[in-house]
Amino acid sequence: MKFFIDTGNLAQIKEANELGILDGVTTNPSLMAKEGIKGQEAVFNHYKTICEMVDGDISAEVISTEFNGIIEEGKKLAAIHPNIVVKVPMIKDGVKAIKWFTDNGIRTNCTLVFSAGQAILAAKAGATYVSPFIGRIDDSTWDGVDLIAQISNIYSIQGFKTEILAASIRSALHIVKCAEAGADVCTCPLDSILGLLKHPLTDIGLAKFLEDAKKTA
Ligand code: G3P
């Protein structure tokens, strides 16, 4: 399973990248706004900076919602760097645009996916990635991880090549459960990635080893 970081924060991207396990970055307009980035030029420059920092796929989201606008915006985003993946919402014009991008060699990430039916449509349109939002499904009292398992099963039966990118990850446990359910990629906040490191027995064991090492010094 690939690890992406889900943020527009350069310090967090740097920290995750320095761990050596980062395969890419996802962003969205909310995450860009959180960093105080304003105006198309600034947003595009920010994507360029991220592409220069991380050698992997970088999702950049369109904000247009009608076909021609999505295509024009997506072409500009894709021209920023070869690693840019154009993130397109799961709406009617979005599906149409994903098919157009597929036919024209531009890679896509179909976002805001909350059902297996939507995931089938994204795959039919040729999306490179499909992004089911696990945490937001949990928030609505359904199990987001179940959706990952269902999509994984359908894609495997049908031979769809679209990669399942588990998004809206809220914890280290989500990452483990998504790996188990067949996600190809997990895009996570830095805290959830670092959460994977933690175990009290590791800390206790290390303290004991270091204590005993003093006896051998
Ligand atoms: O990748 C999608 C993600 O940014 C949404 O996360 O926590 O706002 O549901 P969240």
PDB file of C-alpha atoms and ligand atoms in Angstrom:
ATOM      1  CA  MET A   1       0.000   0.000   0.000  1.00  0.00           C
ATOM      2  CA  LYS A   2       1.250   3.463  -0.924  1.00  0.00           C
ATOM      3  CA  PHE A   3       1.347   6.269   1.647  1.00  0.00           C
ATOM      4  CA  PHE A   4       0.286   9.768   0.651  1.00  0.00           C
ATOM      5  CA  ILE A   5       0.081  12.709   3.038  1.00  0.00           C
ATOM      6  CA  ASP A   6      -3.182  14.665   2.991  1.00  0.00           C
ATOM      7  CA  THR A   7      -2.166  18.266   3.595  1.00  0.00           C
ATOM      8  CA  GLY A   8      -1.031  21.504   2.012  1.00  0.00           C
ATOM      9  CA  ASN A   9       1.348  22.194   4.905  1.00  0.00           C
ATOM     10  CA  LEU A  10       4.943  22.231   3.630  1.00  0.00           C
ATOM     11  CA  ALA A  11       6.541  21.536   7.041  1.00  0.00           C
ATOM     12  CA  GLN A  12       4.380  18.425   7.489  1.00  0.00           C
ATOM     13  CA  ILE A  13       5.067  17.277   3.926  1.00  0.00           C
ATOM     14  CA  LYS A  14       8.811  17.701   4.604  1.00  0.00           C
ATOM     15  CA  GLU A  15       8.600  15.758   7.872  1.00  0.00           C
ATOM     16  CA  ALA A  16       6.678  12.859   6.278  1.00  0.00           C
ATOM     17  CA  ASN A  17       8.997  12.845   3.265  1.00  0.00           C
ATOM     18  CA  GLU A  18      12.065  12.654   5.503  1.00  0.00           C
ATOM     19  CA  LEU A  19      10.678   9.431   6.998  1.00  0.00           C
ATOM     20  CA  GLY A  20      11.401   7.922   3.586  1.00  0.00           C
ATOM     21  CA  ILE A  21       8.018   6.236   3.244  1.00  0.00           C
ATOM     22  CA  LEU A  22       6.074   8.913   1.390  1.00  0.00           C
ATOM     23  CA  ASP A  23       4.707   8.089  -2.071  1.00  0.00           C
ATOM     24  CA  GLY A  24       2.706  11.232  -2.800  1.00  0.00           C
ATOM     25  CA  VAL A  25       0.532  14.095  -1.582  1.00  0.00           C
ATOM     26  CA  THR A  26      -3.175  14.911  -1.791  1.00  0.00           C
ATOM     27  CA  THR A  27      -4.641  18.355  -1.258  1.00  0.00           C
ATOM     28  CA  ASN A  28      -8.069  19.899  -1.575  1.00  0.00           C
ATOM     29  CA  PRO A  29      -9.381  23.484  -1.544  1.00  0.00           C
ATOM     30  CA  SER A  30     -10.069  23.320   2.217  1.00  0.00           C
ATOM     31  CA  LEU A  31      -6.501  22.214   2.942  1.00  0.00           C
ATOM     32  CA  MET A  32      -5.104  24.967   0.689  1.00  0.00           C
ATOM     33  CA  ALA A  33      -7.290  27.588   2.416  1.00  0.00           C
ATOM     34  CA  LYS A  34      -6.042  26.316   5.793  1.00  0.00           C
ATOM     35  CA  GLU A  35      -2.509  27.277   4.710  1.00  0.00           C
ATOM     36  CA  GLY A  36      -3.706  30.807   3.830  1.00  0.00           C
ATOM     37  CA  ILE A  37      -2.967  30.385   0.114  1.00  0.00           C
ATOM     38  CA  LYS A  38      -4.984  32.874  -1.918  1.00  0.00           C
ATOM     39  CA  GLY A  39      -5.365  33.388  -5.670  1.00  0.00           C
ATOM     40  CA  GLN A  40      -4.818  30.979  -8.574  1.00  0.00           C
ATOM     41  CA  GLU A  41      -1.176  31.964  -9.068  1.00  0.00           C
ATOM     42  CA  ALA A  42      -0.339  31.318  -5.415  1.00  0.00           C
ATOM     43  CA  VAL A  43      -2.236  28.007  -5.467  1.00  0.00           C
ATOM     44  CA  PHE A  44      -0.400  26.882  -8.635  1.00  0.00           C
ATOM     45  CA  ASN A  45       2.970  27.939  -7.173  1.00  0.00           C
ATOM     46  CA  HIS A  46       2.189  25.943  -4.037  1.00  0.00           C
ATOM     47  CA  TYR A  47       1.491  22.819  -6.112  1.00  0.00           C
ATOM     48  CA  LYS A  48       4.776  23.377  -7.956  1.00  0.00           C
ATOM     49  CA  THR A  49       6.669  23.627  -4.643  1.00  0.00           C
ATOM     50  CA  ILE A  50       5.078  20.381  -3.415  1.00  0.00           C
ATOM     51  CA  CYS A  51       5.993  18.637  -6.697  1.00  0.00           C
ATOM     52  CA  GLU A  52       9.598  19.762  -6.249  1.00  0.00           C
ATOM     53  CA  MET A  53       9.644  18.440  -2.658  1.00  0.00           C
ATOM     54  CA  VAL A  54       8.100  14.986  -3.168  1.00  0.00           C
ATOM     55  CA  ASP A  55       8.889  12.505  -5.932  1.00  0.00           C
ATOM     56  CA  GLY A  56       5.416  11.006  -6.316  1.00  0.00           C
ATOM     57  CA  ASP A  57       1.871  11.714  -7.411  1.00  0.00           C
ATOM     58  CA  ILE A  58       0.476  15.063  -6.260  1.00  0.00           C
ATOM     59  CA  SER A  59      -3.314  15.515  -6.433  1.00  0.00           C
ATOM     60  CA  ALA A  60      -4.463  19.030  -7.345  1.00  0.00           C
ATOM     61  CA  GLU A  61      -8.206  19.673  -7.256  1.00  0.00           C
ATOM     62  CA  VAL A  62     -10.290  21.570  -9.802  1.00  0.00           C
ATOM     63  CA  ILE A  63     -12.866  24.015  -8.496  1.00  0.00           C
ATOM     64  CA  SER A  64     -14.953  24.175 -11.683  1.00  0.00           C
ATOM     65  CA  THR A  65     -18.124  22.087 -11.708  1.00  0.00           C
ATOM     66  CA  GLU A  66     -19.083  22.178 -15.394  1.00  0.00           C
ATOM     67  CA  PHE A  67     -17.388  20.116 -18.125  1.00  0.00           C
ATOM     68  CA  ASN A  68     -15.569  22.852 -20.099  1.00  0.00           C
ATOM     69  CA  GLY A  69     -14.353  24.582 -16.948  1.00  0.00           C
ATOM     70  CA  ILE A  70     -13.072  21.297 -15.453  1.00  0.00           C
ATOM     71  CA  ILE A  71     -11.197  20.500 -18.682  1.00  0.00           C
ATOM     72  CA  GLU A  72      -9.574  23.949 -18.966  1.00  0.00           C
ATOM     73  CA  GLU A  73      -8.606  23.980 -15.285  1.00  0.00           C
ATOM     74  CA  GLY A  74      -7.387  20.376 -15.354  1.00  0.00           C
ATOM     75  CA  LYS A  75      -5.166  21.038 -18.387  1.00  0.00           C
ATOM     76  CA  LYS A  76      -3.549  23.992 -16.577  1.00  0.00           C
ATOM     77  CA  LEU A  77      -3.015  21.940 -13.406  1.00  0.00           C
ATOM     78  CA  ALA A  78      -1.535  19.018 -15.356  1.00  0.00           C
ATOM     79  CA  ALA A  79       0.879  21.419 -17.088  1.00  0.00           C
ATOM     80  CA  ILE A  80       2.424  22.440 -13.717  1.00  0.00           C
ATOM     81  CA  HIS A  81       4.396  19.170 -13.388  1.00  0.00           C
ATOM     82  CA  PRO A  82       4.280  15.610 -14.821  1.00  0.00           C
ATOM     83  CA  ASN A  83       3.458  14.242 -11.325  1.00  0.00           C
ATOM     84  CA  ILE A  84       0.239  16.243 -11.012  1.00  0.00           C
ATOM     85  CA  VAL A  85      -2.933  14.141 -10.834  1.00  0.00           C
ATOM     86  CA  VAL A  86      -6.081  16.173 -11.517  1.00  0.00           C
ATOM     87  CA  LYS A  87      -8.624  15.749  -8.728  1.00  0.00           C
ATOM     88  CA  VAL A  88     -12.192  15.853 -10.009  1.00  0.00           C
ATOM     89  CA  PRO A  89     -15.407  15.629  -7.957  1.00  0.00           C
ATOM     90  CA  MET A  90     -17.854  12.728  -8.396  1.00  0.00           C
ATOM     91  CA  ILE A  91     -20.527  14.685 -10.253  1.00  0.00           C
ATOM     92  CA  LYS A  92     -22.012  14.132 -13.730  1.00  0.00           C
ATOM     93  CA  ASP A  93     -19.717  16.626 -15.485  1.00  0.00           C
ATOM     94  CA  GLY A  94     -16.853  15.302 -13.363  1.00  0.00           C
ATOM     95  CA  VAL A  95     -17.299  11.756 -14.689  1.00  0.00           C
ATOM     96  CA  LYS A  96     -17.501  13.105 -18.244  1.00  0.00           C
ATOM     97  CA  ALA A  97     -14.321  15.123 -17.651  1.00  0.00           C
ATOM     98  CA  ILE A  98     -12.485  12.128 -16.148  1.00  0.00           C
ATOM     99  CA  LYS A  99     -13.249  10.174 -19.337  1.00  0.00           C
ATOM    100  CA  TRP A 100     -11.928  13.099 -21.423  1.00  0.00           C
ATOM    101  CA  PHE A 101      -8.755  13.314 -19.319  1.00  0.00           C
ATOM    102  CA  THR A 102      -8.287   9.524 -19.603  1.00  0.00           C
ATOM    103  CA  ASP A 103      -8.588   9.723 -23.400  1.00  0.00           C
ATOM    104  CA  ASN A 104      -6.105  12.606 -23.468  1.00  0.00           C
ATOM    105  CA  GLY A 105      -3.420  11.088 -21.238  1.00  0.00           C
ATOM    106  CA  ILE A 106      -4.102  13.174 -18.101  1.00  0.00           C
ATOM    107  CA  ARG A 107      -4.246  11.217 -14.850  1.00  0.00           C
ATOM    108  CA  THR A 108      -7.144  11.792 -12.433  1.00  0.00           C
ATOM    109  CA  ASN A 109      -8.255  11.266  -8.851  1.00  0.00           C
ATOM    110  CA  CYS A 110     -12.033  11.051  -8.508  1.00  0.00           C
ATOM    111  CA  THR A 111     -12.864  12.638  -5.156  1.00  0.00           C
ATOM    112  CA  LEU A 112     -15.867  12.853  -2.808  1.00  0.00           C
ATOM    113  CA  VAL A 113     -16.765   9.188  -3.284  1.00  0.00           C
ATOM    114  CA  PHE A 114     -19.153   7.709  -0.731  1.00  0.00           C
ATOM    115  CA  SER A 115     -20.624   4.608  -2.420  1.00  0.00           C
ATOM    116  CA  ALA A 116     -19.649   1.547  -4.459  1.00  0.00           C
ATOM    117  CA  GLY A 117     -21.830   2.787  -7.318  1.00  0.00           C
ATOM    118  CA  GLN A 118     -19.824   6.003  -7.526  1.00  0.00           C
ATOM    119  CA  ALA A 119     -16.598   3.966  -7.434  1.00  0.00           C
ATOM    120  CA  ILE A 120     -17.806   1.837 -10.376  1.00  0.00           C
ATOM    121  CA  LEU A 121     -18.554   4.980 -12.411  1.00  0.00           C
ATOM    122  CA  ALA A 122     -15.127   6.454 -11.619  1.00  0.00           C
ATOM    123  CA  ALA A 123     -13.443   3.231 -12.751  1.00  0.00           C
ATOM    124  CA  LYS A 124     -15.540   3.040 -15.939  1.00  0.00           C
ATOM    125  CA  ALA A 125     -14.433   6.597 -16.774  1.00  0.00           C
ATOM    126  CA  GLY A 126     -10.806   5.481 -16.335  1.00  0.00           C
ATOM    127  CA  ALA A 127      -9.886   7.388 -13.166  1.00  0.00           C
ATOM    128  CA  THR A 128      -6.323   6.684 -12.020  1.00  0.00           C
ATOM    129  CA  TYR A 129      -7.456   6.868  -8.386  1.00  0.00           C
ATOM    130  CA  VAL A 130     -10.828   6.788  -6.637  1.00  0.00           C
ATOM    131  CA  SER A 131     -11.069   8.499  -3.240  1.00  0.00           C
ATOM    132  CA  PRO A 132     -13.659   7.105  -0.808  1.00  0.00           C
ATOM    133  CA  PHE A 133     -13.885   9.390   2.271  1.00  0.00           C
ATOM    134  CA  ILE A 134     -13.614   6.934   5.182  1.00  0.00           C
ATOM    135  CA  GLY A 135     -13.817   9.338   8.132  1.00  0.00           C
ATOM    136  CA  ARG A 136     -16.820  11.228   6.797  1.00  0.00           C
ATOM    137  CA  ILE A 137     -18.651   7.911   6.255  1.00  0.00           C
ATOM    138  CA  ASP A 138     -17.881   6.956   9.869  1.00  0.00           C
ATOM    139  CA  ASP A 139     -19.235  10.379  10.908  1.00  0.00           C
ATOM    140  CA  SER A 140     -22.553   9.439   9.300  1.00  0.00           C
ATOM    141  CA  THR A 141     -22.662   6.174  11.332  1.00  0.00           C
ATOM    142  CA  TRP A 142     -21.711   3.858   8.451  1.00  0.00           C
ATOM    143  CA  ASP A 143     -18.384   2.013   8.424  1.00  0.00           C
ATOM    144  CA  GLY A 144     -16.005   3.659   5.951  1.00  0.00           C
ATOM    145  CA  VAL A 145     -13.635   0.692   5.946  1.00  0.00           C
ATOM    146  CA  ASP A 146     -16.492  -1.588   4.778  1.00  0.00           C
ATOM    147  CA  LEU A 147     -16.761   0.590   1.677  1.00  0.00           C
ATOM    148  CA  ILE A 148     -13.048   0.110   0.933  1.00  0.00           C
ATOM    149  CA  ALA A 149     -13.504  -3.674   1.197  1.00  0.00           C
ATOM    150  CA  GLN A 150     -16.595  -3.572  -1.057  1.00  0.00           C
ATOM    151  CA  ILE A 151     -14.862  -1.477  -3.741  1.00  0.00           C
ATOM    152  CA  SER A 152     -11.756  -3.660  -3.534  1.00  0.00           C
ATOM    153  CA  ASN A 153     -13.869  -6.765  -4.080  1.00  0.00           C
ATOM    154  CA  ILE A 154     -15.774  -5.244  -7.023  1.00  0.00           C
ATOM    155  CA  TYR A 155     -12.609  -3.920  -8.709  1.00  0.00           C
ATOM    156  CA  SER A 156     -10.948  -7.287  -8.337  1.00  0.00           C
ATOM    157  CA  ILE A 157     -13.962  -9.222  -9.754  1.00  0.00           C
ATOM    158  CA  GLN A 158     -14.330  -6.777 -12.640  1.00  0.00           C
ATOM    159  CA  GLY A 159     -10.621  -6.265 -13.326  1.00  0.00           C
ATOM    160  CA  PHE A 160     -10.819  -2.464 -12.950  1.00  0.00           C
ATOM    161  CA  LYS A 161      -7.385  -0.853 -12.909  1.00  0.00           C
ATOM    162  CA  THR A 162      -8.372   2.264 -10.879  1.00  0.00           C
ATOM    163  CA  GLU A 163      -6.434   2.419  -7.602  1.00  0.00           C
ATOM    164  CA  ILE A 164      -8.399   2.744  -4.360  1.00  0.00           C
ATOM    165  CA  LEU A 165      -7.111   5.758  -2.456  1.00  0.00           C
ATOM    166  CA  ALA A 166      -8.577   5.731   1.064  1.00  0.00           C
ATOM    167  CA  ALA A 167      -9.111   9.361   2.096  1.00  0.00           C
ATOM    168  CA  SER A 168     -10.502  11.260   5.080  1.00  0.00           C
ATOM    169  CA  ILE A 169      -8.306   9.088   7.305  1.00  0.00           C
ATOM    170  CA  ARG A 170      -8.579  10.098  10.945  1.00  0.00           C
ATOM    171  CA  SER A 171      -6.388   7.613  12.851  1.00  0.00           C
ATOM    172  CA  ALA A 172      -3.585   5.075  12.718  1.00  0.00           C
ATOM    173  CA  LEU A 173      -6.229   2.357  13.095  1.00  0.00           C
ATOM    174  CA  HIS A 174      -7.935   3.595   9.919  1.00  0.00           C
ATOM    175  CA  ILE A 175      -4.632   3.070   8.060  1.00  0.00           C
ATOM    176  CA  VAL A 176      -4.285  -0.509   9.322  1.00  0.00           C
ATOM    177  CA  LYS A 177      -7.940  -1.320   8.576  1.00  0.00           C
ATOM    178  CA  CYS A 178      -7.701   0.173   5.065  1.00  0.00           C
ATOM    179  CA  ALA A 179      -4.557  -1.878   4.362  1.00  0.00           C
ATOM    180  CA  GLU A 180      -6.465  -4.988   5.471  1.00  0.00           C
ATOM    181  CA  ALA A 181      -9.506  -4.061   3.348  1.00  0.00           C
ATOM    182  CA  GLY A 182      -7.463  -3.787   0.142  1.00  0.00           C
ATOM    183  CA  ALA A 183      -6.745  -0.057  -0.268  1.00  0.00           C
ATOM    184  CA  ASP A 184      -3.962   0.603  -2.781  1.00  0.00           C
ATOM    185  CA  VAL A 185      -3.161   3.959  -1.201  1.00  0.00           C
ATOM    186  CA  CYS A 186      -3.908   5.652   2.112  1.00  0.00           C
ATOM    187  CA  THR A 187      -3.766   9.433   2.224  1.00  0.00           C
ATOM    188  CA  CYS A 188      -3.321  10.483   5.818  1.00  0.00           C
ATOM    189  CA  PRO A 189      -2.715  13.438   8.084  1.00  0.00           C
ATOM    190  CA  LEU A 190       0.829  13.422   9.532  1.00  0.00           C
ATOM    191  CA  ASP A 191      -0.496  12.566  13.033  1.00  0.00           C
ATOM    192  CA  SER A 192      -2.080   9.334  11.781  1.00  0.00           C
ATOM    193  CA  ILE A 193       1.145   8.291  10.029  1.00  0.00           C
ATOM    194  CA  LEU A 194       3.172   9.011  13.177  1.00  0.00           C
ATOM    195  CA  GLY A 195       0.508   7.191  15.224  1.00  0.00           C
ATOM    196  CA  LEU A 196       1.625   3.960  13.551  1.00  0.00           C
ATOM    197  CA  LEU A 197       4.951   4.268  15.363  1.00  0.00           C
ATOM    198  CA  LYS A 198       3.454   4.193  18.820  1.00  0.00           C
ATOM    199  CA  HIS A 199       3.416   1.240  21.193  1.00  0.00           C
ATOM    200  CA  PRO A 200       4.090   1.466  24.941  1.00  0.00           C
ATOM    201  CA  LEU A 201       5.932  -1.884  24.930  1.00  0.00           C
ATOM    202  CA  THR A 202       8.377  -0.437  22.366  1.00  0.00           C
ATOM    203  CA  ASP A 203       9.094   2.490  24.714  1.00  0.00           C
ATOM    204  CA  ILE A 204       9.411   0.224  27.774  1.00  0.00           C
ATOM    205  CA  GLY A 205      11.584  -2.256  25.864  1.00  0.00           C
ATOM    206  CA  LEU A 206      13.879   0.452  24.515  1.00  0.00           C
ATOM    207  CA  ALA A 207      14.275   2.063  27.957  1.00  0.00           C
ATOM    208  CA  LYS A 208      15.334  -1.332  29.361  1.00  0.00           C
ATOM    209  CA  PHE A 209      17.787  -2.013  26.505  1.00  0.00           C
ATOM    210  CA  LEU A 210      19.383   1.416  26.961  1.00  0.00           C
ATOM    211  CA  GLU A 211      19.584   0.887  30.732  1.00  0.00           C
ATOM    212  CA  ASP A 212      21.223  -2.535  30.256  1.00  0.00           C
ATOM    213  CA  ALA A 213      23.550  -1.141  27.598  1.00  0.00           C
ATOM    214  CA  LYS A 214      25.118   1.023  30.309  1.00  0.00           C
ATOM    215  CA  LYS A 215      26.234  -2.226  32.033  1.00  0.00           C
ATOM    216  CA  THR A 216      28.119  -3.255  28.905  1.00  0.00           C
ATOM    217  CA  ALA A 217      29.737   0.147  28.282  1.00  0.00           C
TER     218      ALA A 217
HETATM  219  O1  G3P B   1      -8.645  13.456   1.536  1.00  0.00           O
HETATM  220  C1  G3P B   1      -9.868  14.034   1.888  1.00  0.00           C
HETATM  221  C2  G3P B   1      -9.709  14.666   3.208  1.00  0.00           C
HETATM  222  O2  G3P B   1      -8.886  15.795   3.139  1.00  0.00           O
HETATM  223  C3  G3P B   1     -10.976  14.956   3.897  1.00  0.00           C
HETATM  224  O3  G3P B   1     -10.690  14.719   5.220  1.00  0.00           O
HETATM  225  O4  G3P B   1     -11.007  14.872   7.613  1.00  0.00           O
HETATM  226  O5  G3P B   1     -11.960  16.644   6.091  1.00  0.00           O
HETATM  227  O6  G3P B   1     -12.964  14.377   6.161  1.00  0.00           O
HETATM  228  P1  G3P B   1     -11.708  15.179   6.330  1.00  0.00           P
END
